[in-house]
CSV table of C-alpha atoms and ligand atoms in Angstrom, one decimal:
chain,number,residue,atom,x,y,z
A,155,MET,CA,39.0,-134.3,50.5
A,156,LYS,CA,41.4,-132.0,52.3
A,157,GLN,CA,44.5,-131.1,50.2
A,158,HIS,CA,47.9,-129.8,51.4
A,159,LYS,CA,50.8,-128.4,49.5
A,160,ILE,CA,54.0,-129.9,50.8
A,161,ALA,CA,57.5,-128.7,49.8
A,162,VAL,CA,59.9,-131.6,49.8
A,163,ILE,CA,63.6,-130.9,50.3
A,164,ARG,CA,65.3,-134.2,50.4
A,165,GLY,CA,68.7,-132.4,50.6
A,166,ASP,CA,71.8,-134.5,50.9
A,167,GLY,CA,73.1,-138.0,51.7
A,168,ILE,CA,70.6,-140.3,53.4
A,169,GLY,CA,68.0,-137.5,53.3
A,170,LEU,CA,67.1,-138.7,49.8
A,171,GLU,CA,66.3,-142.3,50.8
A,172,VAL,CA,64.6,-141.6,54.2
A,173,ILE,CA,62.2,-139.1,52.7
A,174,GLU,CA,61.3,-141.6,50.0
A,175,GLU,CA,60.1,-144.0,52.7
A,176,GLY,CA,58.4,-141.2,54.6
A,177,ILE,CA,56.3,-140.2,51.5
A,178,LYS,CA,55.3,-143.8,51.0
A,179,VAL,CA,54.0,-144.0,54.6
A,180,LEU,CA,52.2,-140.6,54.4
A,181,ASP,CA,50.5,-141.6,51.1
A,182,THR,CA,49.3,-144.9,52.6
A,183,LEU,CA,47.2,-142.9,55.0
A,184,GLY,CA,45.8,-140.3,52.7
A,185,SER,CA,43.1,-142.4,51.2
A,186,LYS,CA,42.1,-143.9,54.5
A,187,TYR,CA,41.8,-140.5,56.2
A,188,ASN,CA,40.5,-138.5,53.2
A,189,PHE,CA,43.4,-136.1,52.6
A,190,LYS,CA,45.9,-135.6,49.8
A,191,LEU,CA,49.4,-134.3,50.1
A,192,ASN,CA,50.5,-132.6,46.9
A,193,TYR,CA,54.3,-132.7,46.9
A,194,THR,CA,56.7,-130.3,45.1
A,195,GLU,CA,60.3,-131.7,45.0
A,196,LEU,CA,62.8,-128.9,45.5
A,197,PRO,CA,66.3,-130.2,44.5
A,198,TRP,CA,68.1,-127.9,46.9
A,199,GLY,CA,71.1,-128.8,49.0
A,200,SER,CA,74.8,-129.5,48.3
A,201,ASP,CA,74.4,-130.6,44.7
A,202,TRP,CA,72.5,-127.4,44.0
A,203,TYR,CA,75.4,-125.6,45.7
A,204,PHE,CA,78.0,-127.2,43.4
A,205,LYS,CA,76.1,-125.9,40.4
A,206,ASN,CA,74.8,-122.6,41.7
A,207,ASP,CA,77.2,-121.6,44.5
A,208,SER,CA,74.3,-121.5,47.0
A,209,MET,CA,72.3,-124.1,48.8
A,210,MET,CA,69.0,-122.8,47.5
A,211,PRO,CA,67.8,-120.1,45.1
A,212,VAL,CA,67.7,-116.5,46.1
A,213,ASP,CA,63.9,-116.5,46.1
A,214,ALA,CA,63.7,-119.8,48.1
A,215,ILE,CA,61.9,-118.3,51.1
A,216,ASN,CA,59.4,-116.6,48.8
A,217,GLN,CA,58.8,-119.9,47.0
A,218,LEU,CA,58.4,-121.9,50.3
A,219,SER,CA,56.0,-119.4,51.8
A,220,SER,CA,53.2,-120.7,49.6
A,221,TYR,CA,53.3,-124.2,51.0
A,222,ASP,CA,51.4,-125.6,54.0
A,223,ALA,CA,54.5,-127.5,55.3
A,224,ILE,CA,58.1,-128.4,54.4
A,225,TYR,CA,59.3,-132.0,54.6
A,226,LEU,CA,63.1,-132.0,54.8
A,227,GLY,CA,65.6,-134.9,54.7
A,228,ALA,CA,69.1,-133.8,55.7
A,229,VAL,CA,71.9,-131.3,54.7
A,230,GLY,CA,75.6,-131.8,54.9
A,231,HIS,CA,78.3,-132.9,52.4
A,232,PRO,CA,81.8,-134.1,53.1
A,233,GLU,CA,83.2,-131.7,50.5
A,234,LEU,CA,81.5,-128.7,52.1
A,235,GLN,CA,82.0,-127.2,55.5
A,236,ASP,CA,79.0,-127.7,57.7
A,237,HIS,CA,78.5,-124.0,58.4
A,238,VAL,CA,77.9,-123.6,54.6
A,239,THR,CA,75.2,-126.2,54.4
A,240,LEU,CA,73.5,-125.2,57.7
A,241,ASN,CA,73.7,-121.5,57.2
A,242,GLY,CA,72.7,-121.8,53.5
A,243,LEU,CA,69.5,-123.7,54.0
A,244,LEU,CA,68.3,-125.0,57.4
A,245,LEU,CA,68.9,-122.0,59.5
A,246,PRO,CA,67.5,-119.3,57.1
A,247,ILE,CA,64.3,-121.3,56.7
A,248,ARG,CA,63.8,-121.7,60.5
A,249,ARG,CA,64.4,-118.0,61.0
A,250,ALA,CA,62.5,-116.7,58.0
A,251,PHE,CA,59.4,-118.6,59.0
A,252,ASP,CA,59.8,-117.8,62.7
A,253,GLN,CA,59.8,-121.6,63.5
A,254,TYR,CA,60.8,-120.7,67.1
A,255,VAL,CA,59.8,-124.0,68.6
A,256,CYS,CA,61.8,-127.2,67.7
A,257,LEU,CA,60.1,-130.3,69.2
A,258,ARG,CA,62.3,-133.3,69.7
A,259,PRO,CA,60.7,-136.3,71.5
A,260,SER,CA,62.8,-139.1,73.0
A,261,ILE,CA,60.9,-142.3,73.7
A,262,LEU,CA,62.1,-145.7,74.5
A,263,TYR,CA,60.0,-147.8,72.1
A,264,PRO,CA,59.0,-151.4,72.7
A,265,GLY,CA,61.5,-153.9,71.5
A,266,ILE,CA,64.4,-151.3,71.7
A,267,ASN,CA,67.2,-151.7,74.2
A,268,SER,CA,68.6,-148.6,75.7
A,269,PRO,CA,72.4,-148.7,76.1
A,270,LEU,CA,71.5,-147.7,79.7
A,271,SER,CA,70.7,-150.8,81.6
A,272,GLY,CA,67.5,-151.4,83.4
A,273,TYR,CA,65.0,-149.3,81.4
A,274,LYS,CA,61.9,-150.9,80.0
A,275,SER,CA,59.8,-149.7,77.0
A,276,GLY,CA,58.1,-146.3,77.8
A,277,GLU,CA,60.2,-145.7,80.9
A,278,ILE,CA,62.1,-143.0,79.0
A,279,ASP,CA,59.6,-140.6,77.5
A,280,PHE,CA,60.5,-136.9,77.4
A,281,ILE,CA,60.4,-134.1,74.9
A,282,VAL,CA,63.0,-131.4,74.3
A,283,VAL,CA,61.6,-128.0,73.4
A,284,ARG,CA,64.5,-126.3,71.7
A,285,GLU,CA,64.5,-122.5,71.0
A,286,ASN,CA,65.0,-122.4,67.3
A,287,THR,CA,65.6,-118.8,66.0
A,288,GLU,CA,68.1,-117.0,68.2
A,289,GLY,CA,70.5,-118.0,71.1
A,290,GLU,CA,73.8,-119.3,70.0
A,291,TYR,CA,72.5,-119.9,66.4
A,292,ALA,CA,71.8,-116.2,65.9
A,293,ASN,CA,73.3,-114.9,62.7
A,294,ALA,CA,75.5,-112.4,64.5
A,295,GLY,CA,79.2,-112.2,64.3
A,296,GLY,CA,82.0,-111.9,61.8
A,297,PHE,CA,85.5,-112.6,60.8
A,298,GLN,CA,88.6,-110.4,60.8
A,299,TYR,CA,91.9,-111.0,59.2
A,300,LEU,CA,90.6,-114.1,57.5
A,301,ASP,CA,93.5,-116.1,55.9
A,302,PHE,CA,96.1,-114.1,58.0
A,303,PRO,CA,97.8,-115.4,61.1
A,304,ALA,CA,95.7,-113.1,63.2
A,305,GLU,CA,92.5,-114.7,61.9
A,306,LEU,CA,89.6,-114.3,64.4
A,307,GLY,CA,85.9,-115.0,64.5
A,308,VAL,CA,83.4,-113.3,66.8
A,309,GLN,CA,80.1,-115.2,67.5
A,310,THR,CA,77.4,-113.5,69.4
A,311,ALA,CA,74.6,-115.4,71.1
A,312,ILE,CA,71.4,-113.4,71.3
A,313,PHE,CA,68.8,-114.0,74.1
A,314,THR,CA,65.8,-111.7,74.0
A,315,ARG,CA,63.1,-111.6,76.7
A,316,HIS,CA,60.5,-112.1,74.0
A,317,GLY,CA,62.4,-115.0,72.4
A,318,CYS,CA,63.0,-116.8,75.7
A,319,GLU,CA,59.5,-116.2,77.1
A,320,ARG,CA,57.6,-117.5,74.1
A,321,VAL,CA,59.4,-120.8,73.8
A,322,ILE,CA,59.4,-121.3,77.6
A,323,LYS,CA,55.6,-120.6,77.6
A,324,TYR,CA,55.2,-123.2,74.8
A,325,ALA,CA,57.1,-125.8,77.0
A,326,PHE,CA,54.8,-125.1,80.0
A,327,ASP,CA,51.6,-125.4,77.8
A,328,LEU,CA,52.9,-128.7,76.5
A,329,ALA,CA,53.6,-130.0,80.0
A,330,VAL,CA,50.0,-129.1,80.9
A,331,LYS,CA,48.7,-131.1,77.9
A,332,ARG,CA,51.0,-134.1,78.2
A,333,ALA,CA,50.0,-137.0,80.4
A,334,GLY,CA,53.5,-136.9,81.8
A,335,LYS,CA,55.1,-135.9,85.1
A,336,LYS,CA,54.0,-132.2,84.8
A,337,LEU,CA,57.6,-131.1,85.1
A,338,VAL,CA,59.5,-128.6,83.0
A,339,THR,CA,63.3,-128.6,83.2
A,340,SER,CA,65.1,-125.5,82.1
A,341,ILE,CA,68.7,-125.9,80.7
A,342,THR,CA,71.0,-123.0,81.4
A,343,LYS,CA,74.6,-122.0,81.9
A,344,SER,CA,74.1,-118.7,83.5
A,345,ASN,CA,76.9,-119.3,85.9
A,346,ALA,CA,79.4,-118.8,83.0
A,347,GLN,CA,77.2,-117.0,80.5
A,348,GLY,CA,76.3,-114.1,82.8
A,349,TYR,CA,74.2,-112.0,80.4
A,350,GLY,CA,72.2,-113.9,77.8
A,351,MET,CA,71.6,-117.0,80.0
A,352,VAL,CA,70.5,-114.7,82.8
A,353,VAL,CA,67.8,-113.3,80.6
A,354,TRP,CA,66.9,-117.0,79.9
A,355,ASP,CA,66.7,-117.8,83.6
A,356,ARG,CA,64.7,-114.7,84.4
A,357,ALA,CA,62.2,-115.6,81.6
A,358,PHE,CA,61.9,-119.1,83.0
A,359,GLU,CA,61.1,-117.8,86.5
A,360,ARG,CA,58.5,-115.4,85.2
A,361,ILE,CA,56.7,-117.9,83.0
A,362,ALA,CA,56.9,-120.7,85.7
A,363,ALA,CA,55.1,-118.4,88.1
A,364,GLN,CA,52.1,-118.5,85.8
A,365,TYR,CA,51.9,-122.3,86.0
A,366,PRO,CA,51.8,-123.2,89.7
A,367,GLU,CA,50.5,-126.7,88.9
A,368,ILE,CA,53.7,-127.6,86.9
A,369,LYS,CA,56.9,-128.6,88.8
A,370,THR,CA,60.1,-127.0,87.7
A,371,GLU,CA,63.8,-127.6,87.8
A,372,SER,CA,66.8,-125.8,86.4
A,373,LEU,CA,70.0,-127.6,85.3
A,374,LEU,CA,73.3,-126.4,84.0
A,375,ILE,CA,73.9,-127.9,80.6
A,376,ASP,CA,76.9,-129.9,81.9
A,377,ALA,CA,74.8,-131.4,84.7
A,378,ALA,CA,71.9,-132.0,82.3
A,379,CYS,CA,74.1,-134.1,80.0
A,380,MET,CA,75.0,-136.2,83.1
A,381,GLU,CA,71.4,-136.4,84.3
A,382,PHE,CA,70.2,-137.5,80.9
A,383,ILE,CA,72.4,-140.6,81.4
A,384,ARG,CA,71.9,-141.0,85.2
A,385,ARG,CA,68.1,-140.5,85.4
A,386,PRO,CA,66.5,-140.2,81.9
A,387,ASP,CA,63.2,-141.5,83.3
A,388,SER,CA,62.8,-138.4,85.5
A,389,PHE,CA,62.3,-135.9,82.6
A,390,ASP,CA,59.1,-134.8,81.0
A,391,VAL,CA,59.4,-131.5,79.1
A,392,VAL,CA,62.9,-130.0,78.8
A,393,VAL,CA,63.3,-126.5,77.5
A,394,GLY,CA,66.7,-125.2,76.3
A,395,SER,CA,68.5,-122.8,74.0
A,396,ASN,CA,69.2,-123.5,70.4
A,397,LEU,CA,72.7,-125.1,71.0
A,398,PHE,CA,71.9,-126.9,74.2
A,399,GLY,CA,68.7,-128.3,72.7
A,400,ASP,CA,70.7,-129.7,69.8
A,401,ILE,CA,73.3,-131.3,72.0
A,402,LEU,CA,70.8,-132.8,74.4
A,403,THR,CA,68.7,-134.4,71.7
A,404,ASP,CA,71.7,-136.4,70.4
A,405,ILE,CA,71.9,-137.9,73.9
A,406,GLY,CA,68.2,-138.3,73.9
A,407,GLY,CA,68.5,-140.2,70.6
A,408,ILE,CA,71.2,-142.6,71.7
A,409,ILE,CA,69.7,-143.4,75.1
A,410,THR,CA,66.5,-144.4,73.4
A,411,GLY,CA,68.2,-146.8,71.0
A,412,SER,CA,69.3,-144.7,68.0
A,413,ILE,CA,69.2,-141.2,66.5
A,414,GLY,CA,67.6,-143.0,63.6
A,415,LEU,CA,64.4,-143.1,65.6
A,416,SER,CA,64.4,-139.3,66.4
A,417,GLY,CA,61.9,-137.2,64.5
A,418,SER,CA,61.5,-133.5,64.9
A,419,ALA,CA,59.3,-130.5,64.1
A,420,ASN,CA,60.3,-126.9,63.6
A,421,ILE,CA,57.1,-125.1,64.4
A,422,ASP,CA,55.7,-121.7,64.0
A,423,PRO,CA,53.0,-122.1,66.7
A,424,GLU,CA,51.1,-119.1,65.4
A,425,ARG,CA,50.7,-120.7,62.0
A,426,ARG,CA,51.7,-117.6,60.0
A,427,PHE,CA,54.2,-119.5,58.0
A,428,PRO,CA,54.9,-123.1,56.9
A,429,SER,CA,56.5,-125.3,59.6
A,430,MET,CA,59.2,-127.7,58.8
A,431,PHE,CA,59.6,-131.4,59.6
A,432,GLU,CA,62.9,-133.2,59.5
A,433,PRO,CA,64.7,-136.1,61.2
A,434,VAL,CA,67.1,-135.0,63.9
A,435,HIS,CA,70.0,-136.9,62.2
A,436,GLY,CA,72.1,-135.4,59.4
A,437,SER,CA,73.1,-136.6,56.0
A,438,ALA,CA,75.4,-139.5,57.3
A,439,PRO,CA,77.9,-139.4,54.4
A,440,ASP,CA,79.5,-142.6,55.7
A,441,ILE,CA,76.4,-144.7,54.7
A,442,ALA,CA,74.9,-142.4,52.1
A,443,GLY,CA,73.9,-144.1,48.9
A,444,LYS,CA,74.1,-147.6,50.4
A,445,GLY,CA,70.3,-147.8,51.2
A,446,ILE,CA,70.8,-149.0,54.7
A,447,SER,CA,69.8,-146.0,56.8
A,448,ASN,CA,66.9,-146.1,59.2
A,449,PRO,CA,63.9,-144.2,57.8
A,450,ILE,CA,62.0,-144.2,61.0
A,451,ALA,CA,63.1,-140.7,62.1
A,452,ALA,CA,61.9,-139.3,58.8
A,453,ILE,CA,58.7,-141.3,59.1
A,454,LEU,CA,58.0,-140.0,62.6
A,455,SER,CA,58.7,-136.5,61.4
A,456,GLY,CA,56.1,-137.1,58.8
A,457,ALA,CA,53.7,-138.1,61.6
A,458,MET,CA,54.4,-134.9,63.3
A,459,MET,CA,53.7,-133.0,60.1
A,460,LEU,CA,50.3,-134.8,59.8
A,461,ASN,CA,49.5,-133.9,63.4
A,462,HIS,CA,50.4,-130.2,62.7
A,463,LEU,CA,48.1,-130.3,59.6
A,464,GLY,CA,45.2,-131.5,61.7
A,465,HIS,CA,45.3,-135.3,60.9
A,466,VAL,CA,45.8,-136.4,64.4
A,467,GLU,CA,44.4,-139.9,64.1
A,468,ALA,CA,46.5,-140.6,61.0
A,469,SER,CA,49.6,-139.3,62.8
A,470,THR,CA,48.9,-141.6,65.8
A,471,GLU,CA,48.4,-144.5,63.4
A,472,ILE,CA,52.0,-144.0,62.1
A,473,GLU,CA,53.4,-144.0,65.6
A,474,LYS,CA,51.5,-147.2,66.4
A,475,ALA,CA,52.7,-148.9,63.2
A,476,VAL,CA,56.3,-147.9,64.1
A,477,LYS,CA,55.9,-149.3,67.6
A,478,LYS,CA,54.4,-152.6,66.2
A,479,ILE,CA,57.4,-153.1,63.9
A,480,LEU,CA,60.0,-152.3,66.5
A,481,GLN,CA,58.3,-154.6,69.0
A,482,ARG,CA,58.1,-157.5,66.5
A,483,GLY,CA,61.8,-157.1,66.0
A,484,ASP,CA,62.1,-159.1,62.8
A,485,VAL,CA,62.6,-156.1,60.6
A,486,LEU,CA,65.4,-153.8,62.0
A,487,THR,CA,67.9,-151.6,60.3
A,488,ALA,CA,71.7,-151.8,61.1
A,489,ASP,CA,71.6,-149.0,63.7
A,490,LEU,CA,69.2,-151.2,65.7
A,491,GLY,CA,71.3,-154.3,65.2
A,492,GLY,CA,69.3,-155.7,62.3
A,493,GLN,CA,69.9,-156.3,58.6
A,494,ALA,CA,66.9,-154.7,57.0
A,495,ASN,CA,67.6,-151.9,54.5
A,496,THR,CA,65.8,-148.6,54.3
A,497,GLU,CA,63.2,-149.7,51.8
A,498,ILE,CA,62.4,-152.9,53.6
A,499,MET,CA,61.8,-151.0,56.8
A,500,GLY,CA,59.6,-148.5,55.0
A,501,ASN,CA,57.6,-151.3,53.4
A,502,ALA,CA,57.2,-153.1,56.8
A,503,ILE,CA,55.7,-149.9,58.3
A,504,VAL,CA,53.4,-149.5,55.3
A,505,ALA,CA,52.3,-153.1,55.7
A,506,ALA,CA,51.6,-152.6,59.4
A,507,LEU,CA,49.4,-149.6,58.5
A,508,ASN,CA,47.4,-151.8,56.1
A,509,HIS,CA,46.6,-154.4,58.7
B,282,GGG,N1,67.9,-133.4,59.4
B,282,GGG,C1,68.4,-132.2,59.1
B,282,GGG,C2,69.9,-132.1,59.2
B,282,GGG,O1,70.5,-132.4,58.2
B,282,GGG,N2,70.4,-131.8,60.4
B,282,GGG,C3,71.8,-131.8,60.5
B,282,GGG,C4,72.2,-130.8,61.5
B,282,GGG,O2,73.4,-130.6,61.7
B,282,GGG,N3,71.4,-130.0,62.2
B,282,GGG,C5,71.7,-129.1,63.1
B,282,GGG,C6,70.6,-128.5,63.8
B,282,GGG,O3,69.5,-129.0,63.7
B,282,GGG,O4,70.8,-127.4,64.4
């Protein structure tokens, strides 16, 4: 039996309850596909911060490096500024483990209505490949005159040829593998960001030349936001910088029914370090603790984790079970217009796997 060491960081808010359901689903498949996930719960996040003045221990990266994967819920707390929670946990992990590819699929599942009229199940099906270690999220900048009237902050975006080329190449390789439209769309803003984004555009042109069989287009981020609404069915693989990828995948979530259905994977494609799997959504303080959040994004992130660990059939089975439940439509959480709670949705997917 294949065994994997999984670090579990439930984090904050609804992260706690969605990961609970994710683990339930993952464990249902272990015995069927002859693998075992050995979880270690790491109680890091905002509560840890309130006790220790940091989101995770100083040796956190060292601790995490011994795991095969990280399964994360959410970070964010109403009493802490978001830059504290993000820069204290999520971003250092992505950077330290060089998880330079963030995969975020947007699929209109059966039974789900898009707020955009006229789209049938499967007609929206694209994946955003988000650069995940540099760009606008680079840890470069500083404050001056903090707490004085002249207070200022400098934030530097970093675009390296190496960093752009490797993530763009990943996007093209993915387009080759996908049974999609064989199209890679690059997201840019080089008309206004005349240095870093020009490096991005040049990298895109160089890599595109190596894949003559793949169609390409380049959109400015503002136009891309509009086109995601106007023609979401035209996209296949979309590659963008750290910030642009983050913004576009919220649109991708809502046009396919709910961000509660959006799973994601932060991948080190070279497999030198553990990769991290987390729902796209955050900690949702407004509904935290009520047990009504949609666990599907966390469950689909778990499926992406299984795929990464080599259990491709088991991963596909989770996706099929999710589709089955959504298509049936009798168990839906509030974000999808239903009344089921988090646990009932998790149990319905487990039951679908057992039949
Ligand atoms: N599911 C992880 C989480 O809490 N995400 C919240 C968030 O703000 N993420 C920003 C990002 O992915 O860059």
